[in-house]
Protein backbone atom coordinates (compact mmCIF):
# COMPACT_ATOMS: atom_id res chain seq x y z
CA UNK A 1 0.00 0.00 0.00
CA UNK A 2 1.51 3.32 -1.10
CA UNK A 3 1.25 6.52 0.90
CA UNK A 4 1.08 9.42 -1.54
CA UNK A 5 1.86 11.94 1.15
CA UNK A 6 5.52 11.01 0.56
CA UNK A 7 7.15 12.86 -2.38
CA UNK A 8 8.86 9.67 -3.57
CA UNK A 9 5.48 8.12 -4.35
CA UNK A 10 4.24 11.01 -6.50
CA UNK A 11 4.40 10.84 -10.32
CA UNK A 12 7.57 12.30 -11.79
CA UNK A 13 7.36 11.33 -15.46
CA UNK A 14 5.63 13.14 -18.33
CA UNK A 15 3.15 11.29 -20.54
CA UNK A 16 3.11 13.57 -23.57
CA UNK A 17 0.57 11.61 -25.71
CA UNK A 18 -1.95 11.44 -22.85
CA UNK A 19 -1.38 15.11 -22.04
CA UNK A 20 -2.01 16.17 -25.64
CA UNK A 21 -5.07 13.91 -25.88
CA UNK A 22 -6.58 15.36 -22.70
CA UNK A 23 -5.97 18.95 -23.79
CA UNK A 24 -7.56 18.26 -27.17
CA UNK A 25 -10.54 16.62 -25.49
CA UNK A 26 -11.06 19.57 -23.13
CA UNK A 27 -11.03 21.90 -26.13
CA UNK A 28 -13.31 19.57 -28.05
CA UNK A 29 -15.78 19.40 -25.16
CA UNK A 30 -16.20 23.16 -25.16
CA UNK A 31 -16.58 23.26 -28.94
CA UNK A 32 -19.07 20.37 -28.93
CA UNK A 33 -21.36 21.87 -26.28
CA UNK A 34 -21.36 25.40 -27.69
CA UNK A 35 -23.81 24.59 -30.56
CA UNK A 36 -26.33 23.23 -28.05
CA UNK A 37 -26.00 26.19 -25.70
CA UNK A 38 -26.25 28.67 -28.57
CA UNK A 39 -29.21 26.85 -30.15
CA UNK A 40 -31.29 27.19 -26.99
CA UNK A 41 -30.35 30.86 -26.62
CA UNK A 42 -30.85 31.87 -30.27
CA UNK A 43 -34.18 30.02 -30.68
CA UNK A 44 -35.28 31.38 -27.28
CA UNK A 45 -36.75 28.03 -26.32
CA UNK A 46 -35.72 24.70 -24.78
CA UNK A 47 -38.73 22.89 -26.20
CA UNK A 48 -38.02 19.28 -27.10
CA UNK A 49 -35.87 18.35 -24.11
CA UNK A 50 -36.99 15.71 -21.65
CA UNK A 51 -36.54 16.89 -18.03
CA UNK A 52 -35.78 13.28 -17.06
CA UNK A 53 -32.95 13.19 -19.59
CA UNK A 54 -31.43 16.29 -18.01
CA UNK A 55 -31.90 14.94 -14.47
CA UNK A 56 -30.26 11.61 -15.25
CA UNK A 57 -27.48 13.25 -17.28
CA UNK A 58 -26.62 15.76 -14.55
CA UNK A 59 -26.61 13.15 -11.77
CA UNK A 60 -24.68 10.66 -13.90
CA UNK A 61 -21.94 13.16 -14.77
CA UNK A 62 -21.78 14.33 -11.15
CA UNK A 63 -21.31 10.73 -9.99
CA UNK A 64 -18.52 10.24 -12.53
CA UNK A 65 -16.82 13.43 -11.42
CA UNK A 66 -16.92 12.44 -7.73
CA UNK A 67 -15.72 8.92 -8.57
CA UNK A 68 -12.62 10.37 -10.21
CA UNK A 69 -12.13 12.77 -7.30
CA UNK A 70 -11.89 9.80 -4.94
CA UNK A 71 -9.70 7.49 -7.02
CA UNK A 72 -7.31 10.33 -7.91
CA UNK A 73 -7.29 11.97 -4.48
CA UNK A 74 -3.68 10.91 -3.81
CA UNK A 75 -2.66 12.94 -6.87
CA UNK A 76 -4.32 16.00 -5.32
CA UNK A 77 -2.19 15.53 -2.23
CA UNK A 78 0.91 15.23 -4.38
CA UNK A 79 0.32 18.77 -5.62
CA UNK A 80 1.77 19.96 -2.30
CA UNK A 81 5.20 18.56 -3.17
CA UNK A 82 5.41 18.67 -6.99
CA UNK A 83 5.47 21.58 -9.42
CA UNK A 84 2.30 23.33 -10.54
CA UNK A 85 2.81 22.16 -14.14
CA UNK A 86 3.18 18.53 -13.14
CA UNK A 87 0.20 18.82 -10.80
CA UNK A 88 -1.95 20.21 -13.63
CA UNK A 89 -0.85 17.42 -15.95
CA UNK A 90 -1.59 14.65 -13.45
CA UNK A 91 -5.08 16.00 -12.73
CA UNK A 92 -6.14 16.65 -16.33
CA UNK A 93 -8.39 13.58 -16.25
CA UNK A 94 -10.35 15.06 -13.34
CA UNK A 95 -10.51 18.49 -14.98
CA UNK A 96 -11.76 16.83 -18.15
CA UNK A 97 -14.61 15.03 -16.37
CA UNK A 98 -15.46 18.12 -14.31
CA UNK A 99 -15.65 20.22 -17.48
CA UNK A 100 -18.02 17.70 -19.02
CA UNK A 101 -20.26 17.85 -15.91
CA UNK A 102 -20.24 21.65 -15.94
CA UNK A 103 -21.10 21.99 -19.63
CA UNK A 104 -23.97 19.52 -19.35
CA UNK A 105 -25.30 21.27 -16.24
CA UNK A 106 -25.35 24.53 -18.22
CA UNK A 107 -27.89 22.85 -20.52
CA UNK A 108 -30.09 22.15 -17.49
CA UNK A 109 -29.84 25.81 -16.42
CA UNK A 110 -30.68 27.00 -19.95
CA UNK A 111 -33.57 24.52 -20.09
CA UNK A 112 -35.14 26.21 -17.08
CA UNK A 113 -34.26 29.75 -18.17
CA UNK A 114 -35.68 29.30 -21.70
CA UNK A 115 -38.59 27.03 -20.82
CA UNK A 116 -41.31 27.86 -23.40
CA UNK A 117 -44.03 30.05 -21.92
CA UNK A 118 -46.83 28.23 -23.72
CA UNK A 119 -45.77 25.06 -21.85
CA UNK A 120 -45.01 26.86 -18.59
CA UNK A 121 -48.41 28.45 -17.90
CA UNK A 122 -51.99 27.32 -18.32
CA UNK A 123 -55.34 29.06 -18.03
CA UNK A 124 -57.63 27.66 -15.34
CA UNK A 125 -61.38 28.40 -15.33
CA UNK A 126 -62.99 27.19 -12.09
CA UNK A 127 -66.39 25.52 -12.39
CA UNK A 128 -68.84 26.42 -9.63
CA UNK A 129 -71.94 24.17 -9.80
CA UNK A 130 -73.53 25.80 -6.73
CA UNK A 131 -73.58 29.19 -8.47
CA UNK A 132 -75.13 27.66 -11.58
CA UNK A 133 -77.82 25.81 -9.56
CA UNK A 134 -78.64 28.91 -7.52
CA UNK A 135 -78.93 31.33 -10.41
CA UNK A 136 -80.53 29.10 -13.04
CA UNK A 137 -83.92 27.53 -12.81
CA UNK A 138 -84.93 23.99 -13.68
CA UNK A 139 -85.62 25.03 -17.24
CA UNK A 140 -82.08 26.30 -17.63
CA UNK A 141 -83.12 29.95 -18.00
CA UNK A 142 -81.42 32.68 -16.02
CA UNK A 143 -83.39 34.27 -13.19
CA UNK A 144 -81.20 37.34 -13.27
CA UNK A 145 -78.57 37.64 -15.95
CA UNK A 146 -76.88 40.49 -14.11
CA UNK A 147 -76.73 38.49 -10.87
CA UNK A 148 -74.80 35.59 -12.37
CA UNK A 149 -71.12 36.03 -11.41
CA UNK A 150 -68.72 35.65 -14.28
CA UNK A 151 -66.13 32.89 -13.75
CA UNK A 152 -62.67 34.19 -12.92
CA UNK A 153 -59.96 32.89 -15.25
CA UNK A 154 -56.66 32.35 -13.45
CA UNK A 155 -53.20 31.45 -14.74
CA UNK A 156 -51.16 28.72 -13.06
CA UNK A 157 -48.01 26.80 -13.83
CA UNK A 158 -48.24 23.54 -15.74
CA UNK A 159 -47.36 20.11 -14.29
CA UNK A 160 -44.46 19.92 -16.79
CA UNK A 161 -42.87 23.11 -15.44
CA UNK A 162 -43.34 22.01 -11.82
CA UNK A 163 -41.73 18.67 -12.68
CA UNK A 164 -38.77 20.46 -14.27
CA UNK A 165 -38.21 22.60 -11.16
CA UNK A 166 -38.55 19.59 -8.87
CA UNK A 167 -35.99 17.58 -10.83
CA UNK A 168 -33.58 20.54 -10.79
CA UNK A 169 -33.82 20.58 -6.98
CA UNK A 170 -33.11 16.84 -6.94
CA UNK A 171 -29.97 17.42 -9.04
CA UNK A 172 -28.75 20.06 -6.57
CA UNK A 173 -29.40 17.85 -3.54
CA UNK A 174 -27.73 14.83 -5.17
CA UNK A 175 -24.55 16.77 -5.90
CA UNK A 176 -24.46 18.54 -2.53
CA UNK A 177 -24.93 15.45 -0.37
CA UNK A 178 -22.53 13.20 -2.27
CA UNK A 179 -19.90 15.95 -2.50
CA UNK A 180 -20.03 16.58 1.25
CA UNK A 181 -19.85 12.84 1.98
CA UNK A 182 -16.90 12.33 -0.39
CA UNK A 183 -14.91 15.31 0.92
CA UNK A 184 -15.56 14.34 4.54
CA UNK A 185 -14.26 10.79 4.03
CA UNK A 186 -11.28 11.96 1.97
CA UNK A 187 -10.20 14.37 4.69
CA UNK A 188 -10.73 11.95 7.58
CA UNK A 189 -9.28 8.75 6.09
CA UNK A 190 -5.64 8.16 5.07
CA UNK A 191 -4.69 8.81 1.44
CA UNK A 192 -3.31 5.54 0.08
CA UNK A 193 -3.23 3.45 -3.09
CA UNK A 194 -5.36 1.37 -3.23
CA UNK A 195 -7.87 3.64 -1.44
CA UNK A 196 -9.22 2.94 2.04
CA UNK A 197 -12.02 0.31 1.87
CA UNK A 198 -14.72 2.89 2.70
CA UNK A 199 -13.47 5.14 -0.08
CA UNK A 200 -13.20 2.20 -2.44
CA UNK A 201 -16.82 1.22 -1.75
CA UNK A 202 -17.99 4.81 -2.27
CA UNK A 203 -16.02 5.15 -5.53
CA UNK A 204 -17.49 1.87 -6.80
CA UNK A 205 -21.00 2.99 -5.81
CA UNK A 206 -20.54 6.31 -7.63
CA UNK A 207 -19.12 4.61 -10.71
CA UNK A 208 -21.80 1.91 -10.92
CA UNK A 209 -24.67 4.32 -10.12
CA UNK A 210 -23.28 6.74 -12.71
CA UNK A 211 -23.29 3.96 -15.30
CA UNK A 212 -26.87 2.97 -14.44
CA UNK A 213 -28.00 6.59 -14.62
CA UNK A 214 -26.17 6.96 -17.94
CA UNK A 215 -28.00 3.93 -19.35
CA UNK A 216 -31.32 5.39 -18.20
CA UNK A 217 -30.40 8.94 -19.21
CA UNK A 218 -31.08 8.69 -22.93
CA UNK A 219 -34.16 6.45 -22.64
CA UNK A 220 -36.64 9.30 -21.87
CA UNK A 221 -35.06 11.62 -24.45
CA UNK A 222 -35.06 8.91 -27.13
CA UNK A 223 -38.70 8.13 -26.24
CA UNK A 224 -39.72 11.80 -26.36
CA UNK A 225 -37.91 12.52 -29.62
CA UNK A 226 -39.11 9.32 -31.27
CA UNK A 227 -42.78 9.92 -30.45
CA UNK A 228 -42.76 13.66 -31.16
CA UNK A 229 -41.14 12.99 -34.57
CA UNK A 230 -39.41 16.37 -34.21
CA UNK A 231 -35.83 17.37 -33.43
CA UNK A 232 -36.90 20.28 -31.22
CA UNK A 233 -34.11 22.22 -29.49
CA UNK A 234 -31.63 19.34 -29.74
CA UNK A 235 -28.41 20.26 -31.54
CA UNK A 236 -27.29 17.85 -34.25
CA UNK A 237 -23.91 19.57 -34.33
CA UNK A 238 -23.28 18.83 -30.66
CA UNK A 239 -24.19 15.18 -31.05
CA UNK A 240 -22.19 14.79 -34.27
CA UNK A 241 -19.07 15.97 -32.44
CA UNK A 242 -19.66 14.15 -29.16
CA UNK A 243 -20.49 10.68 -30.50
CA UNK A 244 -17.05 10.02 -32.04
CA UNK A 245 -15.44 12.16 -29.33
CA UNK A 246 -16.75 9.81 -26.64
CA UNK A 247 -14.36 7.12 -27.92
CA UNK A 248 -11.36 9.39 -27.34
CA UNK A 249 -12.84 10.53 -24.04
CA UNK A 250 -12.99 6.95 -22.74
CA UNK A 251 -9.49 6.18 -24.02
CA UNK A 252 -8.05 9.19 -22.21
CA UNK A 253 -9.59 8.03 -18.92
CA UNK A 254 -8.35 4.47 -19.38
CA UNK A 255 -4.80 5.78 -19.81
CA UNK A 256 -4.99 7.95 -16.68
CA UNK A 257 -3.23 6.71 -13.50
CA UNK A 258 -5.49 5.60 -10.67
CA UNK A 259 -8.60 5.10 -12.80
CA UNK A 260 -10.50 1.82 -13.24
CA UNK A 261 -13.56 0.57 -15.11
CA UNK A 262 -15.92 2.41 -12.76
CA UNK A 263 -14.39 5.69 -13.95
CA UNK A 264 -14.95 5.30 -17.71
CA UNK A 265 -17.81 2.80 -18.22
CA UNK A 266 -20.54 5.45 -17.86
CA UNK A 267 -18.99 7.57 -20.63
CA UNK A 268 -18.75 4.55 -22.93
CA UNK A 269 -22.44 3.80 -22.41
CA UNK A 270 -23.56 7.41 -22.98
CA UNK A 271 -21.55 7.54 -26.22
CA UNK A 272 -23.49 4.58 -27.61
CA UNK A 273 -26.87 5.90 -26.44
CA UNK A 274 -26.15 9.35 -27.84
CA UNK A 275 -25.32 7.73 -31.17
CA UNK A 276 -28.78 6.13 -31.22
CA UNK A 277 -30.40 9.51 -30.48
CA UNK A 278 -28.40 11.13 -33.27
CA UNK A 279 -29.63 8.54 -35.79
CA UNK A 280 -33.26 9.17 -34.76
CA UNK A 281 -32.80 12.94 -35.07
CA UNK A 282 -31.29 12.58 -38.54
CA UNK A 283 -34.28 10.46 -39.64
CA UNK A 284 -36.77 13.03 -38.28
CA UNK A 285 -34.77 15.87 -39.84
CA UNK A 286 -35.24 14.30 -43.24
CA UNK A 287 -38.94 13.74 -42.52
CA UNK A 288 -39.35 17.39 -41.49
CA UNK A 289 -37.79 18.52 -44.76
CA UNK A 290 -40.21 16.35 -46.73
CA UNK A 291 -43.20 17.72 -44.77
CA UNK A 292 -42.00 21.32 -45.00
CA UNK A 293 -41.89 21.96 -41.26
CA UNK A 294 -39.16 23.20 -38.94
CA UNK A 295 -37.68 21.45 -35.89
CA UNK A 296 -40.71 22.47 -33.79
CA UNK A 297 -43.39 21.36 -36.28
CA UNK A 298 -44.21 24.82 -37.64
CA UNK A 299 -44.65 25.35 -41.41
CA UNK A 300 -41.43 26.73 -42.84
CA UNK A 301 -43.14 29.57 -44.75
CA UNK A 302 -44.92 30.93 -41.64
CA UNK A 303 -42.46 29.84 -38.97
CA UNK A 304 -41.66 33.21 -37.49
CA UNK A 305 -45.21 34.47 -37.31
CA UNK A 306 -46.60 31.25 -35.89
CA UNK A 307 -43.96 30.80 -33.22
CA UNK A 308 -44.17 34.45 -32.22
CA UNK A 309 -47.93 34.18 -31.64
CA UNK A 310 -47.75 30.85 -29.83
CA UNK A 311 -45.07 32.00 -27.42
CA UNK A 312 -46.73 35.23 -26.33
CA UNK A 313 -47.01 35.33 -22.51
CA UNK A 314 -50.46 34.57 -21.14
CA UNK A 315 -50.29 37.51 -18.76
CA UNK A 316 -49.58 40.97 -20.10
CA UNK A 317 -46.67 43.02 -18.78
CA UNK A 318 -48.09 45.84 -16.72
mmCIF file of N, CA, C and O in Angstrom, residues 14 78-92 95:
data_model
loop_
_atom_site.group_PDB
_atom_site.id
_atom_site.type_symbol
_atom_site.label_atom_id
_atom_site.label_comp_id
_atom_site.label_asym_id
_atom_site.label_seq_id
_atom_site.Cartn_x
_atom_site.Cartn_y
_atom_site.Cartn_z
ATOM 1 N N UNK A 14 6.590 12.486 -17.444
ATOM 2 C CA UNK A 14 5.627 13.143 -18.327
ATOM 3 C C UNK A 14 5.090 12.132 -19.335
ATOM 4 O O UNK A 14 5.842 11.369 -19.919
ATOM 5 N N UNK A 78 -0.443 15.081 -3.830
ATOM 6 C CA UNK A 78 0.909 15.229 -4.382
ATOM 7 C C UNK A 78 1.179 16.657 -4.847
ATOM 8 O O UNK A 78 2.346 17.060 -4.961
ATOM 9 N N UNK A 79 0.132 17.404 -5.133
ATOM 10 C CA UNK A 79 0.325 18.766 -5.618
ATOM 11 C C UNK A 79 1.008 19.656 -4.576
ATOM 12 O O UNK A 79 1.477 20.746 -4.913
ATOM 13 N N UNK A 80 1.076 19.176 -3.332
ATOM 14 C CA UNK A 80 1.773 19.957 -2.303
ATOM 15 C C UNK A 80 3.286 19.842 -2.431
ATOM 16 O O UNK A 80 4.019 20.687 -1.905
ATOM 17 N N UNK A 81 3.754 18.799 -3.134
ATOM 18 C CA UNK A 81 5.198 18.556 -3.171
ATOM 19 C C UNK A 81 5.766 18.528 -4.592
ATOM 20 O O UNK A 81 6.969 18.364 -4.752
ATOM 21 N N UNK A 82 4.911 18.657 -5.613
ATOM 22 C CA UNK A 82 5.407 18.672 -6.991
ATOM 23 C C UNK A 82 5.106 20.026 -7.604
ATOM 24 O O UNK A 82 4.369 20.834 -7.045
ATOM 25 N N UNK A 83 5.652 20.289 -8.776
ATOM 26 C CA UNK A 83 5.470 21.580 -9.425
ATOM 27 C C UNK A 83 4.032 21.762 -9.896
ATOM 28 O O UNK A 83 3.280 20.795 -10.072
ATOM 29 N N UNK A 84 3.652 23.029 -10.100
ATOM 30 C CA UNK A 84 2.296 23.333 -10.543
ATOM 31 C C UNK A 84 2.010 22.715 -11.912
ATOM 32 O O UNK A 84 0.907 22.210 -12.164
ATOM 33 N N UNK A 85 3.001 22.742 -12.817
ATOM 34 C CA UNK A 85 2.808 22.159 -14.143
ATOM 35 C C UNK A 85 2.565 20.668 -14.094
ATOM 36 O O UNK A 85 1.680 20.148 -14.767
ATOM 37 N N UNK A 86 3.354 19.967 -13.263
ATOM 38 C CA UNK A 86 3.176 18.526 -13.143
ATOM 39 C C UNK A 86 1.873 18.179 -12.431
ATOM 40 O O UNK A 86 1.219 17.179 -12.739
ATOM 41 N N UNK A 87 1.484 19.018 -11.482
ATOM 42 C CA UNK A 87 0.198 18.824 -10.799
ATOM 43 C C UNK A 87 -0.946 18.953 -11.795
ATOM 44 O O UNK A 87 -1.854 18.125 -11.824
ATOM 45 N N UNK A 88 -0.903 19.995 -12.625
ATOM 46 C CA UNK A 88 -1.947 20.207 -13.629
ATOM 47 C C UNK A 88 -2.029 19.027 -14.581
ATOM 48 O O UNK A 88 -3.120 18.555 -14.914
ATOM 49 N N UNK A 89 -0.873 18.538 -15.013
ATOM 50 C CA UNK A 89 -0.845 17.420 -15.950
ATOM 51 C C UNK A 89 -1.445 16.163 -15.343
ATOM 52 O O UNK A 89 -2.218 15.446 -15.990
ATOM 53 N N UNK A 90 -1.108 15.876 -14.086
ATOM 54 C CA UNK A 90 -1.585 14.647 -13.447
ATOM 55 C C UNK A 90 -3.085 14.677 -13.180
ATOM 56 O O UNK A 90 -3.723 13.625 -13.089
ATOM 57 N N UNK A 91 -3.653 15.881 -13.057
ATOM 58 C CA UNK A 91 -5.081 15.999 -12.732
ATOM 59 C C UNK A 91 -5.943 16.349 -13.940
ATOM 60 O O UNK A 91 -7.125 16.661 -13.778
ATOM 61 N N UNK A 92 -5.372 16.291 -15.133
ATOM 62 C CA UNK A 92 -6.140 16.652 -16.328
ATOM 63 C C UNK A 92 -7.359 15.750 -16.521
ATOM 64 O O UNK A 92 -8.384 16.188 -17.042
ATOM 65 N N UNK A 95 -10.036 17.240 -14.389
ATOM 66 C CA UNK A 95 -10.508 18.488 -14.983
ATOM 67 C C UNK A 95 -11.394 18.209 -16.199
ATOM 68 O O UNK A 95 -12.399 18.887 -16.427
#
